[in-house]
PDB file of C-alpha atoms and ligand atoms in Angstrom:
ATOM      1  CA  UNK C 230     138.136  89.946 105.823  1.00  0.00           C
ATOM      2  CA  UNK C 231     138.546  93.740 105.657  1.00  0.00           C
ATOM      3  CA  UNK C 232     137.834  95.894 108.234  1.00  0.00           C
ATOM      4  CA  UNK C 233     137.359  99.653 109.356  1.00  0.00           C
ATOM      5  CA  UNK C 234     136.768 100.728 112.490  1.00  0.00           C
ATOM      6  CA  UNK C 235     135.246 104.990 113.038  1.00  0.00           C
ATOM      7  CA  UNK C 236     135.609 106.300 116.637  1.00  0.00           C
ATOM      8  CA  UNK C 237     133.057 108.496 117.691  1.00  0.00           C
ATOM      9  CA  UNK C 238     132.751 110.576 121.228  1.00  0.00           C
ATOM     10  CA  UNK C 239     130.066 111.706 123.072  1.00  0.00           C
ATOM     11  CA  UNK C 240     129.131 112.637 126.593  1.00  0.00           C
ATOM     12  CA  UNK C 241     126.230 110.763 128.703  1.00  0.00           C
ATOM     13  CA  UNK C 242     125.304 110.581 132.296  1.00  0.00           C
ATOM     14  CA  UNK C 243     123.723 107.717 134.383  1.00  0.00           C
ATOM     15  CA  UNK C 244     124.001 105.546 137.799  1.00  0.00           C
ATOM     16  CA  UNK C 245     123.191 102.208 138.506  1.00  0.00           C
ATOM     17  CA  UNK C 246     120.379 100.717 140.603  1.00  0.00           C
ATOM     18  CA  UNK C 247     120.714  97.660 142.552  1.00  0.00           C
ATOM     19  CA  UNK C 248     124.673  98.296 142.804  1.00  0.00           C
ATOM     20  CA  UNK C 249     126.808  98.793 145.868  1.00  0.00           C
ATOM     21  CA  UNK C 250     129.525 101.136 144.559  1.00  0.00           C
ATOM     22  CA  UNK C 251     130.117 104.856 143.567  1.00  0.00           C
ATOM     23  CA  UNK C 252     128.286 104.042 140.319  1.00  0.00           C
ATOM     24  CA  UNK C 253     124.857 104.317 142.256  1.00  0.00           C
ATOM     25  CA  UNK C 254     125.245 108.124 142.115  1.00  0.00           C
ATOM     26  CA  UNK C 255     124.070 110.064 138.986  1.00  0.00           C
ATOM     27  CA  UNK C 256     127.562 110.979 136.826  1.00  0.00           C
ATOM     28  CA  UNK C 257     128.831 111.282 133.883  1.00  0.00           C
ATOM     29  CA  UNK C 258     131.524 109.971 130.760  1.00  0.00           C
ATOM     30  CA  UNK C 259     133.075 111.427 128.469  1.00  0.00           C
ATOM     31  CA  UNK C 260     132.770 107.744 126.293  1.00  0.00           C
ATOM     32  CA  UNK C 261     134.703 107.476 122.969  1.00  0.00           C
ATOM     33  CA  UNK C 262     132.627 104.483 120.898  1.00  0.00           C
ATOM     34  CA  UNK C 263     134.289 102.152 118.189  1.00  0.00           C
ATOM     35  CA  UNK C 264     132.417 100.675 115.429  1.00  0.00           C
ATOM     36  CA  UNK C 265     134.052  98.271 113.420  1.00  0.00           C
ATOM     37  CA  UNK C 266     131.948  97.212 110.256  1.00  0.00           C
ATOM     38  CA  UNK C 267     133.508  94.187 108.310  1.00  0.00           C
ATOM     39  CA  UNK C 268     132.972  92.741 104.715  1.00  0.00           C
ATOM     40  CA  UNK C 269     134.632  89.878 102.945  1.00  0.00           C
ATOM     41  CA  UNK C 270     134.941  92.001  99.662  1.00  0.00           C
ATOM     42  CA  UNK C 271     135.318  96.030  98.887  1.00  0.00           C
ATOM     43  CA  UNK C 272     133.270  97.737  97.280  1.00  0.00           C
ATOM     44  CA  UNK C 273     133.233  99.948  93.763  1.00  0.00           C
ATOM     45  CA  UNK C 274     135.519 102.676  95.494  1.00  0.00           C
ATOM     46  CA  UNK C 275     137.964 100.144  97.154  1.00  0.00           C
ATOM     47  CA  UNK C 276     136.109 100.563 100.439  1.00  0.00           C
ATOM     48  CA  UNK C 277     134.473  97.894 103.157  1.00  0.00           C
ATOM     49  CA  UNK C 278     132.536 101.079 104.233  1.00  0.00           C
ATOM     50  CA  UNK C 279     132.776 105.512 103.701  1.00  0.00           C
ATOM     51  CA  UNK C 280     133.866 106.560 106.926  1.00  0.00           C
ATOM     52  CA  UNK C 281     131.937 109.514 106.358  1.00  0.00           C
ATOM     53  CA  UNK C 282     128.301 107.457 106.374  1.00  0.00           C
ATOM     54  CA  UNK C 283     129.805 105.486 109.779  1.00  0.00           C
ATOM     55  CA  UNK C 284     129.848 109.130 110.709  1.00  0.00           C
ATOM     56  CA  UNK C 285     126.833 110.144 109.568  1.00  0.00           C
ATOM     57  CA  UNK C 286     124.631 107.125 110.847  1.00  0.00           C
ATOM     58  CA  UNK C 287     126.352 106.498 114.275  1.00  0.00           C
ATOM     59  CA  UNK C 288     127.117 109.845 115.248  1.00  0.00           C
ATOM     60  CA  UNK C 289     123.949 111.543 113.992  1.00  0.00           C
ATOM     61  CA  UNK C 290     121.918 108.999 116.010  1.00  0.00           C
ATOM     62  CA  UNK C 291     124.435 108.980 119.082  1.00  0.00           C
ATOM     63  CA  UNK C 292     123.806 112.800 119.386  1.00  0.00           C
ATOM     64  CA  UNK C 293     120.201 112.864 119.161  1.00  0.00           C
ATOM     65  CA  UNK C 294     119.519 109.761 121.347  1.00  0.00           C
ATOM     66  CA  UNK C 295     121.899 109.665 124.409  1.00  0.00           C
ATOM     67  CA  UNK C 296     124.723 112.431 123.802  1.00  0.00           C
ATOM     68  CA  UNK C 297     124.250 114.710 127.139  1.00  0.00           C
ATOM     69  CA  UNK C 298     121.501 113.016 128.103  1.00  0.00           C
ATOM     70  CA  UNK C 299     120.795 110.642 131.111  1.00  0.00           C
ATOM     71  CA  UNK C 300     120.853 107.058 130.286  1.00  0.00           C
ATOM     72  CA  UNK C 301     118.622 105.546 133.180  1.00  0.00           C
ATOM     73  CA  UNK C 302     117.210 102.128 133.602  1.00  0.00           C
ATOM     74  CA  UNK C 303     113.129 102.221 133.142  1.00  0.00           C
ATOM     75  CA  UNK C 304     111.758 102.645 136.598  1.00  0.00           C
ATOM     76  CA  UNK C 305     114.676 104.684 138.089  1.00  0.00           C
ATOM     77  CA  UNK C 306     112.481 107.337 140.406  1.00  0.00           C
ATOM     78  CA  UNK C 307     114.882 110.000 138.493  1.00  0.00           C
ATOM     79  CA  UNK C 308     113.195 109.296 135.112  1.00  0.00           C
ATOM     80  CA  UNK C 309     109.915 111.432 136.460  1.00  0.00           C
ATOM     81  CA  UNK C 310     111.751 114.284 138.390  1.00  0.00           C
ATOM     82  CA  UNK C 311     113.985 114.446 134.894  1.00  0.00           C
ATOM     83  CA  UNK C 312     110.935 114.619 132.781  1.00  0.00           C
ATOM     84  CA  UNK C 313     109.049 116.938 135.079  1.00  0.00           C
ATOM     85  CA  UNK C 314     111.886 119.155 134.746  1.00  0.00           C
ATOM     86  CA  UNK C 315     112.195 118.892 130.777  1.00  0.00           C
ATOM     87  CA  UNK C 316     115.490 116.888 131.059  1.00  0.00           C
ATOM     88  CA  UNK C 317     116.055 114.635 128.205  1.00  0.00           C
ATOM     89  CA  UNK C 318     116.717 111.232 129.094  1.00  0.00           C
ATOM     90  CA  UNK C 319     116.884 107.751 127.559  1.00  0.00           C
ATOM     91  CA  UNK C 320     115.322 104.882 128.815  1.00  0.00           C
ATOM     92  CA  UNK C 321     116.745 101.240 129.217  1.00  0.00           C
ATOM     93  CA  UNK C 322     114.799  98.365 130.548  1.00  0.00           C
ATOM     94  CA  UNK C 323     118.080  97.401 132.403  1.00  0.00           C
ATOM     95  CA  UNK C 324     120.626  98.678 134.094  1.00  0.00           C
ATOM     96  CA  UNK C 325     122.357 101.465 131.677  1.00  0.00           C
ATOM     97  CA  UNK C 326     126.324 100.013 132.028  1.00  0.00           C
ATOM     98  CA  UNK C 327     128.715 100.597 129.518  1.00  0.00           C
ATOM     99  CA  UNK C 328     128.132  97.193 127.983  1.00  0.00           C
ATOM    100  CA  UNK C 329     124.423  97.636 127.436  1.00  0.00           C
ATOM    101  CA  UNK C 330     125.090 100.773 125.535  1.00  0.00           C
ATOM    102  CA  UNK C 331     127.951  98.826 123.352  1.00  0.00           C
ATOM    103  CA  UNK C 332     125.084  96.688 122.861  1.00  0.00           C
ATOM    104  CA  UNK C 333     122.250 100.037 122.183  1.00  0.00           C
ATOM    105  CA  UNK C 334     124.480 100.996 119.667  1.00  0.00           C
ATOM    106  CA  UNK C 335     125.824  97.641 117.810  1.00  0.00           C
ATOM    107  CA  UNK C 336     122.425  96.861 117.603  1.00  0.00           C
ATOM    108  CA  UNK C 337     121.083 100.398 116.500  1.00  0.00           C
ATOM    109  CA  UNK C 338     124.036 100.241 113.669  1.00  0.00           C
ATOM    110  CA  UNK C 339     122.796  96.530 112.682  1.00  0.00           C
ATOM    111  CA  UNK C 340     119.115  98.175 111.492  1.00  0.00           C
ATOM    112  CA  UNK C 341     120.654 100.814 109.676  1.00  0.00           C
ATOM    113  CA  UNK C 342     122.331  98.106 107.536  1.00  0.00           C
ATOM    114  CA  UNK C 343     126.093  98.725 108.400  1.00  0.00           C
ATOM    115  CA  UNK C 344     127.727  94.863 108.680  1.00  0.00           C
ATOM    116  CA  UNK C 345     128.778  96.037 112.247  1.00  0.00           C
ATOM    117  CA  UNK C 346     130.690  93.045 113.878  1.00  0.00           C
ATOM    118  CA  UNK C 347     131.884  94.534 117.335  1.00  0.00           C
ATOM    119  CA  UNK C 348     131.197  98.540 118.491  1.00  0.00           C
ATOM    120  CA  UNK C 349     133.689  99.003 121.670  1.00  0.00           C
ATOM    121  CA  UNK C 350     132.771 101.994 124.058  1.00  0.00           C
ATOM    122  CA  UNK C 351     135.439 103.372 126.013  1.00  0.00           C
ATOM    123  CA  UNK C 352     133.659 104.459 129.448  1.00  0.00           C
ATOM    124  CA  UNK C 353     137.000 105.879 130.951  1.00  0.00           C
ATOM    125  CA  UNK C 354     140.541 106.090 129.650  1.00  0.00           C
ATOM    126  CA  UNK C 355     141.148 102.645 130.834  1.00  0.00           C
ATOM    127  CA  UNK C 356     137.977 101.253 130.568  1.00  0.00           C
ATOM    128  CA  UNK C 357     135.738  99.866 128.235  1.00  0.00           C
ATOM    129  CA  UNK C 358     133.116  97.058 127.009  1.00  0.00           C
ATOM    130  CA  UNK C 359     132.448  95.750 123.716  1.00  0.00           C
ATOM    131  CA  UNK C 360     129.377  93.814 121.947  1.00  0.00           C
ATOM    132  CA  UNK C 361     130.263  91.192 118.843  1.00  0.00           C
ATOM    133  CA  UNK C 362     128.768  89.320 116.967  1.00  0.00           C
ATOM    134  CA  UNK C 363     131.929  86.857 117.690  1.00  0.00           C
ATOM    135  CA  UNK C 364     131.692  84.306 120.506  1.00  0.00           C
TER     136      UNK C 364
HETATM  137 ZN1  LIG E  48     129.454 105.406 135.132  1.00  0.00          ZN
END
């Protein structure tokens, strides 16, 4: 199989409900997301994939959906106080951890068509989680 894998970075805040640690405060990340697409054959231009339309697709939604935004889980009493103060947020129906937004974004680069097989979000320098499609 070939492979190529675009790195993208982006900026998002949250906290986690239901958790006994320092995570339970609102902060933020400075994340850095992998996306590794995969195909068995290249195409016309010798490619598995343009970097440039990883770019495009990932990044463009990344920035519009959660970059410098609050990630928060559904009922989290910040989500109203946010809104009431015209804070852009994005909403999860479970806790917003690293690995749920591997999973956001594997899953929003799986209905744009790229064959994504694993997207890898670094939440810290020496920390990250990844979603595959590989068990
Ligand atoms: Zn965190």
């Amino acid at each position: 199989m070939y492979s190529v894998t675009k790195t993208i970075d982006f900026c998002y805040g949250h906290r986690l409900l239901d958790y006994d640690g320092i995570c339970k405060h609102p902060h933020g990340h400075n994340a850095v997301a992998e996306i590794e697409v995969r195909t068995e054959t290249l195409d016309s231009r010798n490619m598995v994939c343009d970097f440039s339309d990883i770019k495009r697709i990932i990044k463009g939604w990344i920035d519009q959906a959660i970059d410098h935004r609050m990630v928060l889980r559904q009922d989290d009493p910040l989500v109203e106080l946010l809104q009431q103060l015209g804070e852009p947020v994005y909403l999860l129906d479970s806790n917003p951890t690293v690995e749920r937004i591997a999973r956001l974004i594997f899953e929003y680069a799986s209905t744009q068509g790229l064959p994504v097989v694993r997207v890898k979000v670094w939440e810290t320098p020496t920390s990250f989680a990844e979603y595959s499609t590989e068990s």
